PDB file of C-alpha atoms in Angstrom:
ATOM      1  CA  MET A  28     -59.236  -1.662   5.370  1.00  0.00           C
ATOM      2  CA  GLU A  29     -59.004  -1.149   9.428  1.00  0.00           C
ATOM      3  CA  ARG A  30     -56.608   0.978   9.716  1.00  0.00           C
ATOM      4  CA  GLU A  31     -54.907   4.217   8.086  1.00  0.00           C
ATOM      5  CA  ASN A  32     -51.527   2.911   6.797  1.00  0.00           C
ATOM      6  CA  ARG A  33     -49.634   6.664   6.863  1.00  0.00           C
ATOM      7  CA  VAL A  34     -46.432   6.995   5.126  1.00  0.00           C
ATOM      8  CA  GLU A  35     -43.680   9.625   6.232  1.00  0.00           C
ATOM      9  CA  PHE A  36     -40.675  10.813   4.477  1.00  0.00           C
ATOM     10  CA  LYS A  37     -38.335  13.529   3.196  1.00  0.00           C
ATOM     11  CA  VAL A  38     -37.655  14.275  -0.383  1.00  0.00           C
ATOM     12  CA  ASN A  39     -35.287  17.122  -1.800  1.00  0.00           C
ATOM     13  CA  GLY A  40     -33.289  17.788  -4.708  1.00  0.00           C
ATOM     14  CA  ARG A  41     -31.227  20.326  -6.108  1.00  0.00           C
ATOM     15  CA  TYR A  42     -33.446  21.393  -8.771  1.00  0.00           C
ATOM     16  CA  ALA A  43     -37.286  20.658 -10.064  1.00  0.00           C
ATOM     17  CA  LEU A  44     -39.778  21.631 -12.059  1.00  0.00           C
ATOM     18  CA  PHE A  45     -43.623  21.291 -10.799  1.00  0.00           C
ATOM     19  CA  SER A  46     -46.079  22.065 -13.229  1.00  0.00           C
ATOM     20  CA  ASP A  47     -49.383  21.628 -15.471  1.00  0.00           C
ATOM     21  CA  PRO A  48     -48.783  18.238 -17.873  1.00  0.00           C
ATOM     22  CA  ILE A  49     -51.646  20.031 -20.091  1.00  0.00           C
ATOM     23  CA  ASN A  50     -49.348  22.993 -20.993  1.00  0.00           C
ATOM     24  CA  ARG A  51     -45.558  21.422 -21.064  1.00  0.00           C
ATOM     25  CA  VAL A  52     -46.109  19.895 -24.822  1.00  0.00           C
ATOM     26  CA  GLY A  53     -43.734  22.267 -25.554  1.00  0.00           C
ATOM     27  CA  GLY A  54     -42.465  26.035 -25.250  1.00  0.00           C
ATOM     28  CA  GLU A  55     -40.969  27.909 -22.288  1.00  0.00           C
ATOM     29  CA  LYS A  56     -41.922  26.033 -18.896  1.00  0.00           C
ATOM     30  CA  ILE A  57     -41.929  27.595 -15.581  1.00  0.00           C
ATOM     31  CA  SER A  58     -42.891  25.883 -12.153  1.00  0.00           C
ATOM     32  CA  TYR A  59     -45.352  25.839 -10.090  1.00  0.00           C
ATOM     33  CA  GLN A  60     -43.904  27.100  -6.123  1.00  0.00           C
ATOM     34  CA  VAL A  61     -44.898  24.209  -4.922  1.00  0.00           C
ATOM     35  CA  PRO A  62     -45.750  20.939  -5.551  1.00  0.00           C
ATOM     36  CA  THR A  63     -48.407  19.336  -7.055  1.00  0.00           C
ATOM     37  CA  TYR A  64     -50.044  16.433  -5.340  1.00  0.00           C
ATOM     38  CA  GLN A  65     -49.977  14.493  -8.704  1.00  0.00           C
ATOM     39  CA  ALA A  66     -46.188  14.948  -8.095  1.00  0.00           C
ATOM     40  CA  LEU A  67     -45.433  14.141  -4.971  1.00  0.00           C
ATOM     41  CA  LYS A  68     -48.151  11.066  -5.801  1.00  0.00           C
ATOM     42  CA  GLY A  69     -45.490  10.254  -8.506  1.00  0.00           C
ATOM     43  CA  ILE A  70     -42.620  10.224  -6.099  1.00  0.00           C
ATOM     44  CA  LEU A  71     -44.421   7.678  -4.242  1.00  0.00           C
ATOM     45  CA  GLU A  72     -44.939   5.614  -6.678  1.00  0.00           C
ATOM     46  CA  SER A  73     -41.677   5.543  -7.527  1.00  0.00           C
ATOM     47  CA  VAL A  74     -40.672   4.546  -3.957  1.00  0.00           C
ATOM     48  CA  TYR A  75     -43.634   1.549  -3.951  1.00  0.00           C
ATOM     49  CA  TRP A  76     -46.275   0.691  -5.714  1.00  0.00           C
ATOM     50  CA  LYS A  77     -49.007  -1.948  -6.305  1.00  0.00           C
ATOM     51  CA  PRO A  78     -51.968  -1.450  -8.357  1.00  0.00           C
ATOM     52  CA  THR A  79     -53.527  -3.287  -5.646  1.00  0.00           C
ATOM     53  CA  LEU A  80     -53.243   0.228  -3.389  1.00  0.00           C
ATOM     54  CA  ILE A  81     -54.030   3.990  -4.317  1.00  0.00           C
ATOM     55  CA  TRP A  82     -51.782   6.572  -2.769  1.00  0.00           C
ATOM     56  CA  ILE A  83     -53.573   9.714  -1.025  1.00  0.00           C
ATOM     57  CA  ILE A  84     -51.505  12.276  -0.217  1.00  0.00           C
ATOM     58  CA  ASP A  85     -52.519  14.443   3.068  1.00  0.00           C
ATOM     59  CA  GLU A  86     -50.169  17.054   3.490  1.00  0.00           C
ATOM     60  CA  VAL A  87     -47.282  18.603   2.395  1.00  0.00           C
ATOM     61  CA  ARG A  88     -44.602  20.869   4.308  1.00  0.00           C
ATOM     62  CA  VAL A  89     -42.116  22.709   2.478  1.00  0.00           C
ATOM     63  CA  MET A  90     -38.989  23.346   4.056  1.00  0.00           C
ATOM     64  CA  ASN A  91     -36.935  25.751   2.219  1.00  0.00           C
ATOM     65  CA  LEU A  92     -37.343  29.038   0.921  1.00  0.00           C
ATOM     66  CA  ILE A  93     -38.896  28.693  -2.311  1.00  0.00           C
ATOM     67  CA  LYS A  94     -36.268  30.170  -4.478  1.00  0.00           C
ATOM     68  CA  THR A  95     -36.247  30.167  -8.787  1.00  0.00           C
ATOM     69  CA  GLN A  96     -33.363  30.349 -11.418  1.00  0.00           C
ATOM     70  CA  SER A  97     -33.760  30.372 -14.968  1.00  0.00           C
ATOM     71  CA  GLN A  98     -31.813  27.663 -17.476  1.00  0.00           C
ATOM     72  CA  GLY A  99     -31.507  27.965 -21.291  1.00  0.00           C
ATOM     73  CA  ILE A 100     -32.530  24.556 -22.732  1.00  0.00           C
ATOM     74  CA  ARG A 101     -32.269  23.246 -26.605  1.00  0.00           C
ATOM     75  CA  PRO A 102     -35.108  20.167 -26.235  1.00  0.00           C
ATOM     76  CA  VAL A 103     -35.607  18.075 -29.320  1.00  0.00           C
ATOM     77  CA  ASN A 104     -38.190  19.219 -31.638  1.00  0.00           C
ATOM     78  CA  TYR A 105     -41.178  16.613 -32.745  1.00  0.00           C
ATOM     79  CA  SER A 106     -40.126  17.500 -35.917  1.00  0.00           C
ATOM     80  CA  GLY A 107     -36.189  17.155 -35.780  1.00  0.00           C
ATOM     81  CA  GLY A 108     -33.669  19.957 -34.410  1.00  0.00           C
ATOM     82  CA  ASN A 109     -34.095  21.710 -31.872  1.00  0.00           C
ATOM     83  CA  THR A 110     -34.440  25.902 -30.439  1.00  0.00           C
ATOM     84  CA  LEU A 111     -34.026  27.072 -27.379  1.00  0.00           C
ATOM     85  CA  SER A 112     -36.115  27.567 -24.555  1.00  0.00           C
ATOM     86  CA  ILE A 113     -36.017  28.669 -20.977  1.00  0.00           C
ATOM     87  CA  TYR A 114     -37.031  27.081 -18.613  1.00  0.00           C
ATOM     88  CA  THR A 115     -37.510  28.291 -14.538  1.00  0.00           C
ATOM     89  CA  TYR A 116     -36.612  25.590 -11.813  1.00  0.00           C
ATOM     90  CA  LEU A 117     -37.197  25.724  -8.246  1.00  0.00           C
ATOM     91  CA  THR A 118     -33.889  25.644  -6.469  1.00  0.00           C
ATOM     92  CA  ASN A 119     -32.477  23.295  -3.774  1.00  0.00           C
ATOM     93  CA  VAL A 120     -35.820  21.980  -2.042  1.00  0.00           C
ATOM     94  CA  GLU A 121     -37.096  20.006   0.228  1.00  0.00           C
ATOM     95  CA  TYR A 122     -40.229  18.749   1.369  1.00  0.00           C
ATOM     96  CA  GLN A 123     -42.108  16.269   3.990  1.00  0.00           C
ATOM     97  CA  VAL A 124     -44.771  14.439   2.884  1.00  0.00           C
ATOM     98  CA  ARG A 125     -47.384  12.750   4.262  1.00  0.00           C
ATOM     99  CA  ALA A 126     -49.613  10.018   3.202  1.00  0.00           C
ATOM    100  CA  HIS A 127     -51.901   6.696   3.074  1.00  0.00           C
ATOM    101  CA  PHE A 128     -52.298   4.217   0.712  1.00  0.00           C
ATOM    102  CA  GLU A 129     -56.098   2.549   0.290  1.00  0.00           C
ATOM    103  CA  TRP A 130     -57.298  -0.494  -1.429  1.00  0.00           C
ATOM    104  CA  ASN A 131     -58.201  -0.087  -5.037  1.00  0.00           C
ATOM    105  CA  LEU A 132     -61.346  -0.966  -5.235  1.00  0.00           C
ATOM    106  CA  HIS A 133     -61.645  -1.151  -8.651  1.00  0.00           C
ATOM    107  CA  ARG A 134     -59.809  -3.670  -8.945  1.00  0.00           C
ATOM    108  CA  PRO A 135     -61.456  -6.959  -7.435  1.00  0.00           C
ATOM    109  CA  ASN A 136     -59.350  -9.554  -9.214  1.00  0.00           C
ATOM    110  CA  LEU A 137     -56.496  -8.359  -6.868  1.00  0.00           C
ATOM    111  CA  GLU A 138     -58.635  -8.548  -3.915  1.00  0.00           C
ATOM    112  CA  GLN A 139     -56.350 -11.447  -2.669  1.00  0.00           C
ATOM    113  CA  ASP A 140     -52.929  -9.021  -2.393  1.00  0.00           C
ATOM    114  CA  ARG A 141     -54.672  -6.596   0.393  1.00  0.00           C
ATOM    115  CA  ASN A 142     -52.453  -7.670   2.961  1.00  0.00           C
ATOM    116  CA  GLU A 143     -52.231  -4.069   5.228  1.00  0.00           C
ATOM    117  CA  ASN A 144     -49.567  -5.437   7.281  1.00  0.00           C
ATOM    118  CA  LYS A 145     -47.582  -6.488   4.339  1.00  0.00           C
ATOM    119  CA  HIS A 146     -48.151  -3.527   2.173  1.00  0.00           C
ATOM    120  CA  TYR A 147     -47.303  -0.951   4.908  1.00  0.00           C
ATOM    121  CA  ILE A 148     -44.091  -2.993   6.104  1.00  0.00           C
ATOM    122  CA  ILE A 149     -42.827  -3.131   2.816  1.00  0.00           C
ATOM    123  CA  ALA A 150     -43.679   0.669   1.849  1.00  0.00           C
ATOM    124  CA  ASN A 151     -41.749   1.697   4.888  1.00  0.00           C
ATOM    125  CA  ARG A 152     -38.942  -0.494   4.131  1.00  0.00           C
ATOM    126  CA  MET A 153     -38.406   0.798   0.623  1.00  0.00           C
ATOM    127  CA  ILE A 154     -38.701   4.382   1.578  1.00  0.00           C
ATOM    128  CA  LYS A 155     -35.545   3.903   4.551  1.00  0.00           C
ATOM    129  CA  CYS A 156     -34.216   2.228   1.109  1.00  0.00           C
ATOM    130  CA  GLY A 157     -34.452   5.622  -0.811  1.00  0.00           C
ATOM    131  CA  GLY A 158     -36.836   4.170  -3.265  1.00  0.00           C
ATOM    132  CA  ARG A 159     -37.829   1.038  -5.938  1.00  0.00           C
ATOM    133  CA  ARG A 160     -37.071   3.442  -8.490  1.00  0.00           C
ATOM    134  CA  ASP A 161     -35.109   6.973  -9.694  1.00  0.00           C
ATOM    135  CA  ILE A 162     -36.859   9.839  -8.011  1.00  0.00           C
ATOM    136  CA  PHE A 163     -38.021  12.790  -9.871  1.00  0.00           C
ATOM    137  CA  LEU A 164     -39.105  15.828  -9.083  1.00  0.00           C
ATOM    138  CA  GLY A 165     -41.471  16.860 -11.561  1.00  0.00           C
ATOM    139  CA  THR A 166     -39.556  16.172 -14.405  1.00  0.00           C
ATOM    140  CA  ARG A 167     -36.944  13.781 -15.556  1.00  0.00           C
ATOM    141  CA  GLU A 168     -34.106  16.210 -15.320  1.00  0.00           C
ATOM    142  CA  CYS A 169     -34.775  17.197 -11.825  1.00  0.00           C
ATOM    143  CA  GLN A 170     -33.465  13.961  -9.962  1.00  0.00           C
ATOM    144  CA  GLY A 171     -34.921  13.486  -6.109  1.00  0.00           C
ATOM    145  CA  TYR A 172     -33.302  11.699  -2.520  1.00  0.00           C
ATOM    146  CA  VAL A 173     -36.294  10.313  -0.207  1.00  0.00           C
ATOM    147  CA  GLU A 174     -35.780   9.040   3.109  1.00  0.00           C
ATOM    148  CA  PRO A 175     -37.862   8.933   6.240  1.00  0.00           C
ATOM    149  CA  CYS A 176     -38.598  11.736   8.483  1.00  0.00           C
ATOM    150  CA  ARG A 177     -41.289  12.713  11.165  1.00  0.00           C
ATOM    151  CA  PHE A 178     -43.443  15.547   9.751  1.00  0.00           C
ATOM    152  CA  GLY A 179     -43.459  18.241  11.433  1.00  0.00           C
ATOM    153  CA  GLU A 180     -40.314  18.028  12.981  1.00  0.00           C
ATOM    154  CA  GLY A 181     -37.515  20.606  12.213  1.00  0.00           C
ATOM    155  CA  GLU A 182     -37.485  24.132  11.599  1.00  0.00           C
ATOM    156  CA  GLY A 183     -39.125  25.087   8.147  1.00  0.00           C
ATOM    157  CA  ALA A 184     -38.814  28.245   6.306  1.00  0.00           C
ATOM    158  CA  TYR A 185     -42.090  29.430   6.467  1.00  0.00           C
ATOM    159  CA  ASP A 186     -43.264  28.199  10.252  1.00  0.00           C
ATOM    160  CA  HIS A 187     -44.522  31.479  11.290  1.00  0.00           C
ATOM    161  CA  TYR A 188     -45.399  32.838   7.900  1.00  0.00           C
ATOM    162  CA  GLY A 189     -48.905  33.464   7.746  1.00  0.00           C
ATOM    163  CA  THR A 190     -51.135  32.303   4.858  1.00  0.00           C
ATOM    164  CA  LEU A 191     -49.713  31.905   0.753  1.00  0.00           C
ATOM    165  CA  SER A 192     -52.514  31.377  -2.020  1.00  0.00           C
ATOM    166  CA  PHE A 193     -51.136  30.258  -5.063  1.00  0.00           C
ATOM    167  CA  GLY A 194     -54.338  30.742  -6.906  1.00  0.00           C
ATOM    168  CA  LEU A 195     -56.278  27.428  -8.959  1.00  0.00           C
ATOM    169  CA  MET A 196     -53.837  25.235  -9.706  1.00  0.00           C
ATOM    170  CA  PHE A 197     -53.349  21.488 -11.379  1.00  0.00           C
ATOM    171  CA  HIS A 198     -54.319  18.980  -8.749  1.00  0.00           C
ATOM    172  CA  GLY A 199     -53.862  15.446 -10.524  1.00  0.00           C
ATOM    173  CA  PHE A 200     -55.116  12.923 -12.843  1.00  0.00           C
ATOM    174  CA  ASP A 201     -58.486  10.566 -12.240  1.00  0.00           C
ATOM    175  CA  TYR A 202     -57.022   7.156 -13.924  1.00  0.00           C
ATOM    176  CA  PRO A 203     -59.568   5.070 -15.133  1.00  0.00           C
ATOM    177  CA  ASP A 204     -57.408   2.313 -13.004  1.00  0.00           C
ATOM    178  CA  GLU A 205     -58.262   4.307 -10.395  1.00  0.00           C
ATOM    179  CA  THR A 206     -62.164   5.490 -11.500  1.00  0.00           C
ATOM    180  CA  GLY A 207     -63.275   2.681 -12.800  1.00  0.00           C
ATOM    181  CA  LYS A 208     -64.020   5.098 -15.569  1.00  0.00           C
ATOM    182  CA  GLY A 209     -63.256   4.642 -19.008  1.00  0.00           C
ATOM    183  CA  LYS A 210     -61.763   8.449 -19.357  1.00  0.00           C
ATOM    184  CA  LEU A 211     -58.879  10.271 -18.139  1.00  0.00           C
ATOM    185  CA  VAL A 212     -59.856  13.483 -16.596  1.00  0.00           C
ATOM    186  CA  VAL A 213     -57.684  16.403 -15.004  1.00  0.00           C
ATOM    187  CA  ARG A 214     -58.022  18.078 -11.828  1.00  0.00           C
ATOM    188  CA  LEU A 215     -57.842  21.267 -10.848  1.00  0.00           C
ATOM    189  CA  TRP A 216     -58.057  23.135  -7.145  1.00  0.00           C
ATOM    190  CA  LYS A 217     -57.236  26.494  -4.910  1.00  0.00           C
ATOM    191  CA  ALA A 218     -53.932  25.981  -3.417  1.00  0.00           C
ATOM    192  CA  GLU A 219     -53.212  27.477  -0.043  1.00  0.00           C
ATOM    193  CA  MET A 220     -50.154  26.982   2.032  1.00  0.00           C
ATOM    194  CA  LYS A 221     -51.131  28.157   6.109  1.00  0.00           C
ATOM    195  CA  ASP A 222     -47.051  28.814   7.901  1.00  0.00           C
ATOM    196  CA  GLY A 223     -45.903  26.149   5.322  1.00  0.00           C
ATOM    197  CA  TYR A 224     -47.821  23.231   5.500  1.00  0.00           C
ATOM    198  CA  LEU A 225     -50.428  22.642   2.861  1.00  0.00           C
ATOM    199  CA  LYS A 226     -53.224  19.999   3.150  1.00  0.00           C
ATOM    200  CA  PHE A 227     -54.461  18.714  -0.042  1.00  0.00           C
ATOM    201  CA  ILE A 228     -57.805  17.755  -0.237  1.00  0.00           C
ATOM    202  CA  ARG A 229     -59.052  14.387  -1.638  1.00  0.00           C
ATOM    203  CA  PRO A 230     -59.085  13.674  -5.745  1.00  0.00           C
ATOM    204  CA  GLU A 231     -62.675  12.776  -5.527  1.00  0.00           C
ATOM    205  CA  GLU A 232     -63.353  16.470  -3.500  1.00  0.00           C
ATOM    206  CA  CYS A 233     -62.235  18.799  -6.521  1.00  0.00           C
ATOM    207  CA  THR A 234     -64.929  20.694  -8.226  1.00  0.00           C
ATOM    208  CA  VAL A 235     -63.394  21.889 -11.239  1.00  0.00           C
ATOM    209  CA  LYS A 236     -61.617  18.982 -13.573  1.00  0.00           C
ATOM    210  CA  ARG A 237     -61.383  18.721 -17.441  1.00  0.00           C
ATOM    211  CA  GLU A 238     -62.051  14.995 -19.424  1.00  0.00           C
ATOM    212  CA  LEU A 239     -59.079  14.728 -21.657  1.00  0.00           C
ATOM    213  CA  SER A 240     -59.809  11.695 -23.821  1.00  0.00           C
ATOM    214  CA  ALA A 241     -61.007   7.958 -23.336  1.00  0.00           C
ATOM    215  CA  MET A 242     -58.919   5.616 -21.971  1.00  0.00           C
ATOM    216  CA  ARG A 243     -58.845   2.072 -20.908  1.00  0.00           C
ATOM    217  CA  PRO A 244     -57.702   0.759 -17.663  1.00  0.00           C
ATOM    218  CA  LYS A 245     -54.396  -2.025 -17.927  1.00  0.00           C
ATOM    219  CA  LYS A 246     -55.216  -4.976 -16.990  1.00  0.00           C
ATOM    220  CA  PHE A 247     -53.080  -7.108 -14.122  1.00  0.00           C
ATOM    221  CA  ASP A 248     -53.341 -11.296 -14.099  1.00  0.00           C
ATOM    222  CA  GLU A 249     -50.969 -14.346 -13.342  1.00  0.00           C
ATOM    223  CA  THR A 250     -48.855 -13.177 -16.558  1.00  0.00           C
ATOM    224  CA  ASN A 251     -47.922  -9.293 -15.520  1.00  0.00           C
ATOM    225  CA  PHE A 252     -48.724  -9.642 -11.696  1.00  0.00           C
ATOM    226  CA  SER A 253     -47.575 -11.473  -8.711  1.00  0.00           C
ATOM    227  CA  GLU A 254     -48.256 -11.486  -4.755  1.00  0.00           C
ATOM    228  CA  LEU A 255     -45.184 -10.180  -2.798  1.00  0.00           C
ATOM    229  CA  ALA A 256     -44.607 -12.985  -0.357  1.00  0.00           C
ATOM    230  CA  GLU A 257     -41.911 -11.175   1.156  1.00  0.00           C
ATOM    231  CA  LEU A 258     -42.027  -8.716   4.250  1.00  0.00           C
TER     232      LEU A 258
END
């Protein structure tokens, strides 16, 4: 790749629930105070994604005060029926996000689709349109909205706050599609926000990992993949 194909956008919503997916199978759920790397990557993949590329989240800026609200929810149990659970959401959230894409080198059969200008132009156009698919802030019941912005522009609630540490938190998943390894691995890291800015380390820099299960990468060929000729 010849250049760093960077995109910047704002995402906001009424509610958000960013949690560790390993511990959210059932029962009470409480959101992290800041979005996870994987949640932001999922948002960007809803905006635009091809198996040819991998989105790398560089940084997020928290614009609004971190506030929470608890609600009683009656989720459907696997065994039928439902019981009351308390979900704690973030409310009135707004974030500025900076990210870039890199080629997925574990997809050599898609090498003919590695056109930087094409993907960069489409990604920015999709950000202006609000994304190709619906945007969710952590969970499906939390609708989000995406629009272009200049990262760092405007006044944020934590501009001169100093440093906030969030301890060890979920970073993301290592999927076999992106690692070339036949297993699903969860990554953790120590998050620290300074003056509202949270700089993410790259996935390969996470030293705390846990293997979850064996998994095969999804196959893409002429039956389920087309090179976009659009610009």
